[in-house]
PDB file of C-alpha atoms in Angstrom:
ATOM      1  CA  MET A   1     155.830  32.035 120.678  1.00 69.00           C
ATOM      2  CA  GLY A   2     158.948  34.148 120.594  1.00 92.00           C
ATOM      3  CA  MET A   3     162.120  34.714 118.581  1.00 96.00           C
ATOM      4  CA  PRO A   4     165.170  32.802 119.941  1.00 97.00           C
ATOM      5  CA  LEU A   5     168.194  35.144 119.721  1.00 97.00           C
ATOM      6  CA  GLU A   6     171.641  35.204 121.248  1.00 97.00           C
ATOM      7  CA  VAL A   7     173.126  38.631 122.286  1.00 97.00           C
ATOM      8  CA  GLN A   8     176.652  38.722 121.179  1.00 97.00           C
ATOM      9  CA  THR A   9     179.432  40.990 122.618  1.00 95.00           C
ATOM     10  CA  MET A  10     182.345  39.869 120.228  1.00 96.00           C
ATOM     11  CA  ILE A  11     182.933  38.423 116.838  1.00 97.00           C
ATOM     12  CA  VAL A  12     184.064  34.937 116.661  1.00 97.00           C
ATOM     13  CA  THR A  13     185.156  33.922 113.110  1.00 97.00           C
ATOM     14  CA  LYS A  14     186.177  30.253 113.333  1.00 96.00           C
ATOM     15  CA  GLY A  15     188.319  31.142 110.354  1.00 95.00           C
ATOM     16  CA  LYS A  16     185.159  31.628 108.126  1.00 96.00           C
ATOM     17  CA  ALA A  17     185.102  35.269 107.591  1.00 96.00           C
ATOM     18  CA  GLU A  18     185.357  36.204 103.936  1.00 96.00           C
ATOM     19  CA  ARG A  19     187.432  39.255 102.984  1.00 95.00           C
ATOM     20  CA  GLN A  20     185.750  41.847 100.979  1.00 94.00           C
ATOM     21  CA  GLU A  21     187.316  44.919  99.572  1.00 84.00           C
ATOM     22  CA  ASP A  22     189.858  46.817 101.832  1.00 84.00           C
ATOM     23  CA  TYR A  23     189.537  45.834 105.561  1.00 86.00           C
ATOM     24  CA  SER A  24     186.039  44.730 105.437  1.00 96.00           C
ATOM     25  CA  TYR A  25     184.732  41.152 105.976  1.00 97.00           C
ATOM     26  CA  ARG A  26     181.589  39.145 105.644  1.00 98.00           C
ATOM     27  CA  LEU A  27     180.746  36.394 108.181  1.00 98.00           C
ATOM     28  CA  VAL A  28     177.637  34.118 108.253  1.00 98.00           C
ATOM     29  CA  LYS A  29     176.531  32.529 111.493  1.00 98.00           C
ATOM     30  CA  ALA A  30     173.846  29.875 112.318  1.00 97.00           C
ATOM     31  CA  GLY A  31     170.859  31.160 114.233  1.00 97.00           C
ATOM     32  CA  TYR A  32     169.748  34.607 115.024  1.00 98.00           C
ATOM     33  CA  ARG A  33     172.566  36.561 116.751  1.00 98.00           C
ATOM     34  CA  LEU A  34     172.092  40.196 118.005  1.00 98.00           C
ATOM     35  CA  TYR A  35     175.256  42.023 117.463  1.00 98.00           C
ATOM     36  CA  PRO A  36     175.459  45.795 118.284  1.00 97.00           C
ATOM     37  CA  LEU A  37     176.143  47.820 115.084  1.00 98.00           C
ATOM     38  CA  ASP A  38     178.663  50.851 114.995  1.00 96.00           C
ATOM     39  CA  VAL A  39     180.075  49.752 118.242  1.00 95.00           C
ATOM     40  CA  PRO A  40     183.821  48.443 118.471  1.00 95.00           C
ATOM     41  CA  LEU A  41     184.011  44.633 119.209  1.00 96.00           C
ATOM     42  CA  THR A  42     186.875  42.336 119.807  1.00 95.00           C
ATOM     43  CA  VAL A  43     187.301  39.862 116.982  1.00 96.00           C
ATOM     44  CA  HIS A  44     188.528  36.284 117.948  1.00 95.00           C
ATOM     45  CA  LYS A  45     189.310  33.199 115.837  1.00 95.00           C
ATOM     46  CA  THR A  46     187.667  31.081 118.492  1.00 95.00           C
ATOM     47  CA  LYS A  47     185.566  32.009 121.499  1.00 90.00           C
ATOM     48  CA  ASP A  48     188.634  31.358 123.658  1.00 90.00           C
ATOM     49  CA  ALA A  49     191.384  32.724 121.676  1.00 92.00           C
ATOM     50  CA  LYS A  50     192.755  36.181 122.484  1.00 91.00           C
ATOM     51  CA  SER A  51     191.263  38.896 120.225  1.00 92.00           C
ATOM     52  CA  HIS A  52     193.254  39.605 117.175  1.00 91.00           C
ATOM     53  CA  ALA A  53     191.484  42.839 115.926  1.00 94.00           C
ATOM     54  CA  ILE A  54     188.882  45.367 116.669  1.00 95.00           C
ATOM     55  CA  ALA A  55     186.069  45.812 114.241  1.00 97.00           C
ATOM     56  CA  THR A  56     182.793  47.572 114.042  1.00 97.00           C
ATOM     57  CA  ILE A  57     179.690  45.852 112.252  1.00 98.00           C
ATOM     58  CA  TYR A  58     178.097  48.085 109.669  1.00 98.00           C
ATOM     59  CA  SER A  59     175.459  45.731 108.456  1.00 98.00           C
ATOM     60  CA  LEU A  60     173.434  42.848 109.697  1.00 98.00           C
ATOM     61  CA  THR A  61     170.835  40.577 108.212  1.00 98.00           C
ATOM     62  CA  TRP A  62     168.599  37.999 109.725  1.00 98.00           C
ATOM     63  CA  HIS A  63     167.015  35.510 107.217  1.00 98.00           C
ATOM     64  CA  GLU A  64     166.258  31.748 107.381  1.00 97.00           C
ATOM     65  CA  ASN A  65     167.624  31.145 110.860  1.00 97.00           C
ATOM     66  CA  LYS A  66     171.060  32.654 109.876  1.00 98.00           C
ATOM     67  CA  THR A  67     172.737  35.884 110.696  1.00 98.00           C
ATOM     68  CA  GLU A  68     175.065  37.680 108.126  1.00 98.00           C
ATOM     69  CA  ILE A  69     177.191  40.421 109.298  1.00 98.00           C
ATOM     70  CA  GLN A  70     179.684  42.568 107.640  1.00 98.00           C
ATOM     71  CA  TYR A  71     182.359  44.393 109.596  1.00 98.00           C
ATOM     72  CA  LYS A  72     185.362  46.780 109.182  1.00 97.00           C
ATOM     73  CA  LEU A  73     188.505  46.371 110.919  1.00 95.00           C
ATOM     74  CA  LEU A  74     189.450  49.365 113.175  1.00 92.00           C
ATOM     75  CA  ASP A  75     192.723  47.962 114.706  1.00 77.00           C
ATOM     76  CA  LEU A  76     194.756  45.627 112.950  1.00 72.00           C
ATOM     77  CA  HIS A  77     196.649  43.475 115.215  1.00 66.00           C
ATOM     78  CA  GLY A  78     196.553  40.285 112.944  1.00 48.00           C
ATOM     79  CA  VAL A  79     193.672  39.200 110.622  1.00 46.00           C
ATOM     80  CA  ASN A  80     191.221  36.429 110.934  1.00 46.00           C
TER      81      ASN A  80
ATOM     82  CA  MET B   1     178.675  53.307 123.994  1.00 69.00           C
ATOM     83  CA  GLY B   2     175.850  51.161 122.923  1.00 92.00           C
ATOM     84  CA  MET B   3     173.515  50.701 119.933  1.00 96.00           C
ATOM     85  CA  PRO B   4     170.150  52.247 120.264  1.00 97.00           C
ATOM     86  CA  LEU B   5     167.336  49.983 119.257  1.00 97.00           C
ATOM     87  CA  GLU B   6     163.544  49.918 119.436  1.00 97.00           C
ATOM     88  CA  VAL B   7     161.818  46.670 120.181  1.00 97.00           C
ATOM     89  CA  GLN B   8     158.632  46.406 118.017  1.00 97.00           C
ATOM     90  CA  THR B   9     155.692  44.240 118.521  1.00 95.00           C
ATOM     91  CA  MET B  10     153.832  45.225 115.336  1.00 96.00           C
ATOM     92  CA  ILE B  11     154.397  46.402 111.806  1.00 97.00           C
ATOM     93  CA  VAL B  12     153.328  50.028 110.966  1.00 97.00           C
ATOM     94  CA  THR B  13     153.564  50.750 107.350  1.00 97.00           C
ATOM     95  CA  LYS B  14     152.504  54.376 107.078  1.00 96.00           C
ATOM     96  CA  GLY B  15     151.504  53.486 103.584  1.00 95.00           C
ATOM     97  CA  LYS B  16     155.247  52.932 102.586  1.00 96.00           C
ATOM     98  CA  ALA B  17     155.310  49.284 102.316  1.00 96.00           C
ATOM     99  CA  GLU B  18     156.408  48.171  98.723  1.00 96.00           C
ATOM    100  CA  ARG B  19     154.604  45.101  97.366  1.00 95.00           C
ATOM    101  CA  GLN B  20     156.826  42.423  96.041  1.00 94.00           C
ATOM    102  CA  GLU B  21     155.746  39.142  94.449  1.00 84.00           C
ATOM    103  CA  ASP B  22     152.590  37.250  95.708  1.00 84.00           C
ATOM    104  CA  TYR B  23     151.786  38.537  99.419  1.00 86.00           C
ATOM    105  CA  SER B  24     155.267  39.609 100.377  1.00 96.00           C
ATOM    106  CA  TYR B  25     156.075  43.210 101.132  1.00 97.00           C
ATOM    107  CA  ARG B  26     159.388  45.225 101.866  1.00 98.00           C
ATOM    108  CA  LEU B  27     159.450  48.100 104.246  1.00 98.00           C
ATOM    109  CA  VAL B  28     162.294  50.439 105.258  1.00 98.00           C
ATOM    110  CA  LYS B  29     162.068  52.321 108.585  1.00 98.00           C
ATOM    111  CA  ALA B  30     164.389  54.901 110.181  1.00 97.00           C
ATOM    112  CA  GLY B  31     166.715  53.836 112.838  1.00 97.00           C
ATOM    113  CA  TYR B  32     167.463  50.330 114.275  1.00 98.00           C
ATOM    114  CA  ARG B  33     164.335  48.274 115.255  1.00 98.00           C
ATOM    115  CA  LEU B  34     164.157  44.969 116.688  1.00 98.00           C
ATOM    116  CA  TYR B  35     161.278  43.089 115.124  1.00 98.00           C
ATOM    117  CA  PRO B  36     160.901  39.310 115.875  1.00 97.00           C
ATOM    118  CA  LEU B  37     161.089  37.118 112.791  1.00 98.00           C
ATOM    119  CA  ASP B  38     158.872  34.089 111.908  1.00 96.00           C
ATOM    120  CA  VAL B  39     156.295  35.413 114.548  1.00 95.00           C
ATOM    121  CA  PRO B  40     152.833  36.477 113.700  1.00 95.00           C
ATOM    122  CA  LEU B  41     152.642  40.181 113.993  1.00 96.00           C
ATOM    123  CA  THR B  42     149.766  42.524 113.344  1.00 95.00           C
ATOM    124  CA  VAL B  43     150.138  45.067 110.387  1.00 96.00           C
ATOM    125  CA  HIS B  44     148.628  48.692 110.755  1.00 95.00           C
ATOM    126  CA  LYS B  45     148.824  51.643 108.416  1.00 95.00           C
ATOM    127  CA  THR B  46     149.321  53.869 111.375  1.00 95.00           C
ATOM    128  CA  LYS B  47     150.312  53.185 114.960  1.00 90.00           C
ATOM    129  CA  ASP B  48     146.749  53.887 116.286  1.00 90.00           C
ATOM    130  CA  ALA B  49     144.801  52.320 113.231  1.00 92.00           C
ATOM    131  CA  LYS B  50     143.226  48.830 113.580  1.00 91.00           C
ATOM    132  CA  SER B  51     145.266  45.981 112.353  1.00 92.00           C
ATOM    133  CA  HIS B  52     144.347  45.191 108.782  1.00 91.00           C
ATOM    134  CA  ALA B  53     146.452  41.945 108.412  1.00 94.00           C
ATOM    135  CA  ILE B  54     148.619  39.554 110.179  1.00 95.00           C
ATOM    136  CA  ALA B  55     152.182  38.932 108.776  1.00 97.00           C
ATOM    137  CA  THR B  56     155.421  37.181 109.566  1.00 97.00           C
ATOM    138  CA  ILE B  57     158.927  38.813 108.943  1.00 98.00           C
ATOM    139  CA  TYR B  58     161.115  36.574 107.069  1.00 98.00           C
ATOM    140  CA  SER B  59     164.048  38.887 106.596  1.00 98.00           C
ATOM    141  CA  LEU B  60     165.587  41.878 108.453  1.00 98.00           C
ATOM    142  CA  THR B  61     168.519  44.067 107.749  1.00 98.00           C
ATOM    143  CA  TRP B  62     170.141  46.860 109.769  1.00 98.00           C
ATOM    144  CA  HIS B  63     172.409  49.258 107.720  1.00 98.00           C
ATOM    145  CA  GLU B  64     173.233  52.816 108.139  1.00 97.00           C
ATOM    146  CA  ASN B  65     170.677  53.443 110.829  1.00 97.00           C
ATOM    147  CA  LYS B  66     167.867  51.991 108.967  1.00 98.00           C
ATOM    148  CA  THR B  67     165.943  48.775 109.187  1.00 98.00           C
ATOM    149  CA  GLU B  68     164.670  46.944 106.134  1.00 98.00           C
ATOM    150  CA  ILE B  69     162.234  44.260 106.677  1.00 98.00           C
ATOM    151  CA  GLN B  70     160.515  41.770 104.262  1.00 98.00           C
ATOM    152  CA  TYR B  71     157.263  40.281 105.359  1.00 98.00           C
ATOM    153  CA  LYS B  72     154.555  37.804 104.223  1.00 97.00           C
ATOM    154  CA  LEU B  73     150.899  38.300 104.873  1.00 95.00           C
ATOM    155  CA  LEU B  74     149.305  35.239 106.563  1.00 92.00           C
ATOM    156  CA  ASP B  75     145.800  36.658 107.109  1.00 77.00           C
ATOM    157  CA  LEU B  76     144.407  39.041 104.482  1.00 72.00           C
ATOM    158  CA  HIS B  77     141.754  41.069 106.153  1.00 67.00           C
ATOM    159  CA  GLY B  78     142.764  44.195 103.945  1.00 48.00           C
ATOM    160  CA  VAL B  79     146.075  45.003 102.477  1.00 46.00           C
ATOM    161  CA  ASN B  80     148.345  48.216 103.257  1.00 46.00           C
TER     162      ASN B  80
ATOM    163  CA  MET C   1     179.842  33.467 124.031  1.00 69.00           C
ATOM    164  CA  GLY C   2     176.567  35.234 123.963  1.00 92.00           C
ATOM    165  CA  MET C   3     173.363  35.303 126.150  1.00 96.00           C
ATOM    166  CA  PRO C   4     170.486  33.350 124.759  1.00 97.00           C
ATOM    167  CA  LEU C   5     167.226  35.195 124.778  1.00 97.00           C
ATOM    168  CA  GLU C   6     163.691  34.883 123.433  1.00 97.00           C
ATOM    169  CA  VAL C   7     161.874  38.000 122.039  1.00 97.00           C
ATOM    170  CA  GLN C   8     158.321  38.045 123.117  1.00 97.00           C
ATOM    171  CA  THR C   9     155.389  39.799 121.650  1.00 95.00           C
ATOM    172  CA  MET C  10     152.675  38.374 124.020  1.00 96.00           C
ATOM    173  CA  ILE C  11     152.219  37.260 127.560  1.00 97.00           C
ATOM    174  CA  VAL C  12     151.451  33.571 127.907  1.00 97.00           C
ATOM    175  CA  THR C  13     150.423  32.894 131.646  1.00 97.00           C
ATOM    176  CA  LYS C  14     149.753  29.216 131.569  1.00 96.00           C
ATOM    177  CA  GLY C  15     147.584  30.063 134.537  1.00 95.00           C
ATOM    178  CA  LYS C  16     150.859  30.778 136.642  1.00 96.00           C
ATOM    179  CA  ALA C  17     150.257  34.558 137.022  1.00 96.00           C
ATOM    180  CA  GLU C  18     149.944  35.656 140.680  1.00 96.00           C
ATOM    181  CA  ARG C  19     147.544  38.442 141.202  1.00 95.00           C
ATOM    182  CA  GLN C  20     149.057  41.452 143.317  1.00 94.00           C
ATOM    183  CA  GLU C  21     147.025  44.507 144.384  1.00 84.00           C
ATOM    184  CA  ASP C  22     144.255  45.977 141.993  1.00 84.00           C
ATOM    185  CA  TYR C  23     144.893  44.746 138.425  1.00 86.00           C
ATOM    186  CA  SER C  24     148.581  44.046 138.548  1.00 95.00           C
ATOM    187  CA  TYR C  25     150.014  40.538 138.196  1.00 97.00           C
ATOM    188  CA  ARG C  26     153.367  38.862 138.655  1.00 98.00           C
ATOM    189  CA  LEU C  27     154.677  36.103 136.276  1.00 98.00           C
ATOM    190  CA  VAL C  28     157.937  34.017 136.269  1.00 98.00           C
ATOM    191  CA  LYS C  29     159.128  32.289 133.238  1.00 98.00           C
ATOM    192  CA  ALA C  30     161.979  29.911 132.595  1.00 97.00           C
ATOM    193  CA  GLY C  31     164.910  31.385 130.625  1.00 97.00           C
ATOM    194  CA  TYR C  32     165.690  34.880 129.659  1.00 98.00           C
ATOM    195  CA  ARG C  33     162.837  36.536 127.790  1.00 98.00           C
ATOM    196  CA  LEU C  34     162.930  40.024 126.131  1.00 98.00           C
ATOM    197  CA  TYR C  35     159.571  41.475 126.720  1.00 98.00           C
ATOM    198  CA  PRO C  36     159.006  45.063 125.659  1.00 97.00           C
ATOM    199  CA  LEU C  37     157.944  47.364 128.621  1.00 98.00           C
ATOM    200  CA  ASP C  38     155.205  49.973 128.605  1.00 96.00           C
ATOM    201  CA  VAL C  39     153.770  48.607 125.456  1.00 95.00           C
ATOM    202  CA  PRO C  40     150.304  47.113 125.175  1.00 95.00           C
ATOM    203  CA  LEU C  41     150.617  43.388 124.831  1.00 96.00           C
ATOM    204  CA  THR C  42     147.880  40.612 124.487  1.00 95.00           C
ATOM    205  CA  VAL C  43     147.533  38.189 127.466  1.00 96.00           C
ATOM    206  CA  HIS C  44     146.901  34.590 126.709  1.00 95.00           C
ATOM    207  CA  LYS C  45     146.368  31.560 128.954  1.00 95.00           C
ATOM    208  CA  THR C  46     148.207  29.420 126.356  1.00 95.00           C
ATOM    209  CA  LYS C  47     150.129  30.120 123.267  1.00 90.00           C
ATOM    210  CA  ASP C  48     147.308  29.144 121.094  1.00 90.00           C
ATOM    211  CA  ALA C  49     144.522  30.393 123.168  1.00 92.00           C
ATOM    212  CA  LYS C  50     142.645  33.650 122.194  1.00 91.00           C
ATOM    213  CA  SER C  51     143.750  36.698 123.958  1.00 92.00           C
ATOM    214  CA  HIS C  52     141.684  37.506 127.040  1.00 91.00           C
ATOM    215  CA  ALA C  53     143.279  40.768 128.072  1.00 94.00           C
ATOM    216  CA  ILE C  54     145.590  43.641 127.068  1.00 95.00           C
ATOM    217  CA  ALA C  55     148.331  44.623 129.593  1.00 97.00           C
ATOM    218  CA  THR C  56     151.614  46.435 129.885  1.00 97.00           C
ATOM    219  CA  ILE C  57     154.644  45.248 131.480  1.00 98.00           C
ATOM    220  CA  TYR C  58     156.072  47.802 134.072  1.00 98.00           C
ATOM    221  CA  SER C  59     158.811  45.736 135.528  1.00 98.00           C
ATOM    222  CA  LEU C  60     161.348  43.015 134.282  1.00 98.00           C
ATOM    223  CA  THR C  61     163.900  41.203 135.956  1.00 98.00           C
ATOM    224  CA  TRP C  62     166.452  38.623 134.574  1.00 98.00           C
ATOM    225  CA  HIS C  63     168.174  36.342 137.242  1.00 98.00           C
ATOM    226  CA  GLU C  64     169.443  32.894 137.455  1.00 97.00           C
ATOM    227  CA  ASN C  65     167.980  32.023 133.926  1.00 97.00           C
ATOM    228  CA  LYS C  66     164.527  33.128 134.808  1.00 98.00           C
ATOM    229  CA  THR C  67     162.475  36.057 133.742  1.00 98.00           C
ATOM    230  CA  GLU C  68     160.139  37.781 136.161  1.00 98.00           C
ATOM    231  CA  ILE C  69     157.603  40.483 134.870  1.00 98.00           C
ATOM    232  CA  GLN C  70     155.008  42.465 136.527  1.00 98.00           C
ATOM    233  CA  TYR C  71     152.179  43.829 134.385  1.00 98.00           C
ATOM    234  CA  LYS C  72     148.891  45.679 134.719  1.00 97.00           C
ATOM    235  CA  LEU C  73     145.699  45.014 132.797  1.00 95.00           C
ATOM    236  CA  LEU C  74     144.559  47.763 130.619  1.00 92.00           C
ATOM    237  CA  ASP C  75     141.643  46.047 129.035  1.00 77.00           C
ATOM    238  CA  LEU C  76     139.705  43.473 131.033  1.00 72.00           C
ATOM    239  CA  HIS C  77     138.018  41.092 128.760  1.00 66.00           C
ATOM    240  CA  GLY C  78     138.553  38.297 131.215  1.00 48.00           C
ATOM    241  CA  VAL C  79     141.351  37.549 133.660  1.00 47.00           C
ATOM    242  CA  ASN C  80     143.848  34.782 133.747  1.00 46.00           C
TER     243      ASN C  80
ATOM    244  CA  MET D   1     155.013  51.925 119.310  1.00 69.00           C
ATOM    245  CA  GLY D   2     158.038  50.223 120.533  1.00 92.00           C
ATOM    246  CA  MET D   3     160.312  50.090 123.537  1.00 96.00           C
ATOM    247  CA  PRO D   4     163.635  52.085 123.221  1.00 97.00           C
ATOM    248  CA  LEU D   5     166.565  50.115 124.327  1.00 97.00           C
ATOM    249  CA  GLU D   6     170.280  50.457 124.089  1.00 97.00           C
ATOM    250  CA  VAL D   7     172.407  47.315 123.647  1.00 97.00           C
ATOM    251  CA  GLN D   8     175.523  47.507 125.834  1.00 97.00           C
ATOM    252  CA  THR D   9     178.763  45.541 125.503  1.00 95.00           C
ATOM    253  CA  MET D  10     180.447  47.038 128.618  1.00 96.00           C
ATOM    254  CA  ILE D  11     179.911  48.362 131.950  1.00 97.00           C
ATOM    255  CA  VAL D  12     180.586  52.211 132.519  1.00 97.00           C
ATOM    256  CA  THR D  13     180.096  53.024 136.154  1.00 97.00           C
ATOM    257  CA  LYS D  14     181.014  56.749 136.136  1.00 96.00           C
ATOM    258  CA  GLY D  15     182.012  56.099 139.753  1.00 95.00           C
ATOM    259  CA  LYS D  16     178.376  55.332 140.765  1.00 96.00           C
ATOM    260  CA  ALA D  17     178.598  51.568 141.383  1.00 96.00           C
ATOM    261  CA  GLU D  18     177.767  50.631 144.885  1.00 96.00           C
ATOM    262  CA  ARG D  19     179.747  47.962 146.452  1.00 95.00           C
ATOM    263  CA  GLN D  20     177.723  44.937 148.142  1.00 94.00           C
ATOM    264  CA  GLU D  21     179.228  41.926 149.747  1.00 84.00           C
ATOM    265  CA  ASP D  22     182.544  40.508 148.590  1.00 84.00           C
ATOM    266  CA  TYR D  23     183.134  41.513 144.922  1.00 86.00           C
ATOM    267  CA  SER D  24     179.731  42.308 143.857  1.00 95.00           C
ATOM    268  CA  TYR D  25     178.277  45.561 142.772  1.00 97.00           C
ATOM    269  CA  ARG D  26     175.095  47.379 141.982  1.00 98.00           C
ATOM    270  CA  LEU D  27     174.549  50.045 139.457  1.00 98.00           C
ATOM    271  CA  VAL D  28     171.555  52.015 138.234  1.00 98.00           C
ATOM    272  CA  LYS D  29     171.650  53.500 134.830  1.00 98.00           C
ATOM    273  CA  ALA D  30     169.161  55.821 133.097  1.00 97.00           C
ATOM    274  CA  GLY D  31     166.944  54.305 130.240  1.00 97.00           C
ATOM    275  CA  TYR D  32     166.396  50.669 129.449  1.00 98.00           C
ATOM    276  CA  ARG D  33     169.702  48.946 128.540  1.00 98.00           C
ATOM    277  CA  LEU D  34     170.277  45.551 127.166  1.00 98.00           C
ATOM    278  CA  TYR D  35     173.330  44.041 128.977  1.00 98.00           C
ATOM    279  CA  PRO D  36     174.077  40.293 128.430  1.00 97.00           C
ATOM    280  CA  LEU D  37     174.053  38.378 131.660  1.00 98.00           C
ATOM    281  CA  ASP D  38     176.466  35.729 132.578  1.00 96.00           C
ATOM    282  CA  VAL D  39     178.920  36.821 129.965  1.00 95.00           C
ATOM    283  CA  PRO D  40     182.232  38.463 130.820  1.00 95.00           C
ATOM    284  CA  LEU D  41     182.157  42.153 130.168  1.00 96.00           C
ATOM    285  CA  THR D  42     184.841  44.813 130.703  1.00 95.00           C
ATOM    286  CA  VAL D  43     184.312  47.352 133.360  1.00 96.00           C
ATOM    287  CA  HIS D  44     185.175  51.156 132.739  1.00 95.00           C
ATOM    288  CA  LYS D  45     184.970  54.178 134.990  1.00 95.00           C
ATOM    289  CA  THR D  46     184.060  56.356 131.816  1.00 95.00           C
ATOM    290  CA  LYS D  47     183.267  55.255 128.290  1.00 90.00           C
ATOM    291  CA  ASP D  48     186.675  56.229 127.010  1.00 90.00           C
ATOM    292  CA  ALA D  49     188.724  54.990 130.108  1.00 92.00           C
ATOM    293  CA  LYS D  50     190.625  51.737 129.813  1.00 91.00           C
ATOM    294  CA  SER D  51     188.995  48.707 131.598  1.00 92.00           C
ATOM    295  CA  HIS D  52     189.960  48.327 135.021  1.00 91.00           C
ATOM    296  CA  ALA D  53     188.129  45.003 135.642  1.00 94.00           C
ATOM    297  CA  ILE D  54     186.110  42.180 133.987  1.00 95.00           C
ATOM    298  CA  ALA D  55     182.770  41.324 135.495  1.00 97.00           C
ATOM    299  CA  THR D  56     179.680  39.134 134.820  1.00 97.00           C
ATOM    300  CA  ILE D  57     176.162  40.418 135.446  1.00 98.00           C
ATOM    301  CA  TYR D  58     174.086  38.214 137.330  1.00 98.00           C
ATOM    302  CA  SER D  59     170.887  40.203 137.551  1.00 98.00           C
ATOM    303  CA  LEU D  60     169.213  43.009 135.607  1.00 98.00           C
ATOM    304  CA  THR D  61     165.880  44.868 136.248  1.00 98.00           C
ATOM    305  CA  TRP D  62     164.010  47.323 133.970  1.00 98.00           C
ATOM    306  CA  HIS D  63     161.595  49.556 135.829  1.00 98.00           C
ATOM    307  CA  GLU D  64     160.312  53.205 135.442  1.00 97.00           C
ATOM    308  CA  ASN D  65     162.839  53.707 132.521  1.00 97.00           C
ATOM    309  CA  LYS D  66     165.902  52.796 134.513  1.00 98.00           C
ATOM    310  CA  THR D  67     168.056  49.673 134.453  1.00 98.00           C
ATOM    311  CA  GLU D  68     169.647  48.250 137.483  1.00 98.00           C
ATOM    312  CA  ILE D  69     172.351  45.546 137.262  1.00 98.00           C
ATOM    313  CA  GLN D  70     174.154  43.545 139.710  1.00 98.00           C
ATOM    314  CA  TYR D  71     177.549  42.297 138.628  1.00 98.00           C
ATOM    315  CA  LYS D  72     180.497  40.230 140.154  1.00 97.00           C
ATOM    316  CA  LEU D  73     184.105  41.021 139.395  1.00 95.00           C
ATOM    317  CA  LEU D  74     186.044  38.240 137.870  1.00 92.00           C
ATOM    318  CA  ASP D  75     189.344  39.775 137.274  1.00 77.00           C
ATOM    319  CA  LEU D  76     190.426  42.510 139.686  1.00 72.00           C
ATOM    320  CA  HIS D  77     192.904  44.729 137.887  1.00 67.00           C
ATOM    321  CA  GLY D  78     191.738  47.955 140.031  1.00 48.00           C
ATOM    322  CA  VAL D  79     188.256  48.538 141.350  1.00 47.00           C
ATOM    323  CA  ASN D  80     185.431  51.295 140.327  1.00 47.00           C
TER     324      ASN D  80
END
């Protein structure tokens, strides 16, 4: 009996990221995903698309088999 | 550059768990801690104390180098 | 693209642990499993069986979608 | 009582990777590090250096507070 997790090394938005104030975004993904916080990650619209930004995640919540992350763009070469 | 984490296999309250409605509790720990969700864990007042309850964590949040968990007691042989 | 993992809080042998020298065992599980090392874990023959021993894992290897662990029994209330 | 880990999103060799046959390398790092397997990661000589290759890790071992990884270069823009 364990907890299924997926270790992630990048943020894939699928166009579902919600913009919050300034350059911060909120994204909800299905399942429990382990994203490193406070570490620069590339942001991609799809898994195979080139990265269009660099961001750091500053908050992660696991609840009811979903993962919610909040991240701030560091490097703005295109958004979401 | 990585994210420091501590993998946890039990809940140690140090008497700081806050009771919420019915048998659910909220606990904030320093640092990022990886607790498995939806898996029965023993609850201890201190690391070396005998477990006084079994609980499952239903929510975990990492933010500003702290970990907040919310858990529900399954087996009530003594509370916090 | 991430790595699927399962966070484990106990050792379930299903009778497949191989005894090595003295009280140390080797066990191979399907898939990538995240077991904490150097932390006492309960050992069970099946997921729902009562624990028959306490052990600490001293080595873990992930390779070709399998997890191999080596552990030492701390508390011998029955073996595998 | 938990297991300290560091979640890694890239391979930093510090010039210590040992070449094995064809384009596969072996690297030992201090402490327990969680690298995702079978996922493309950038390879850097130092944490702040530009990445000089892309690789996937095909084996990871935790033992005696060290992490040993074996990885294969996918994209060869310069080696170690």
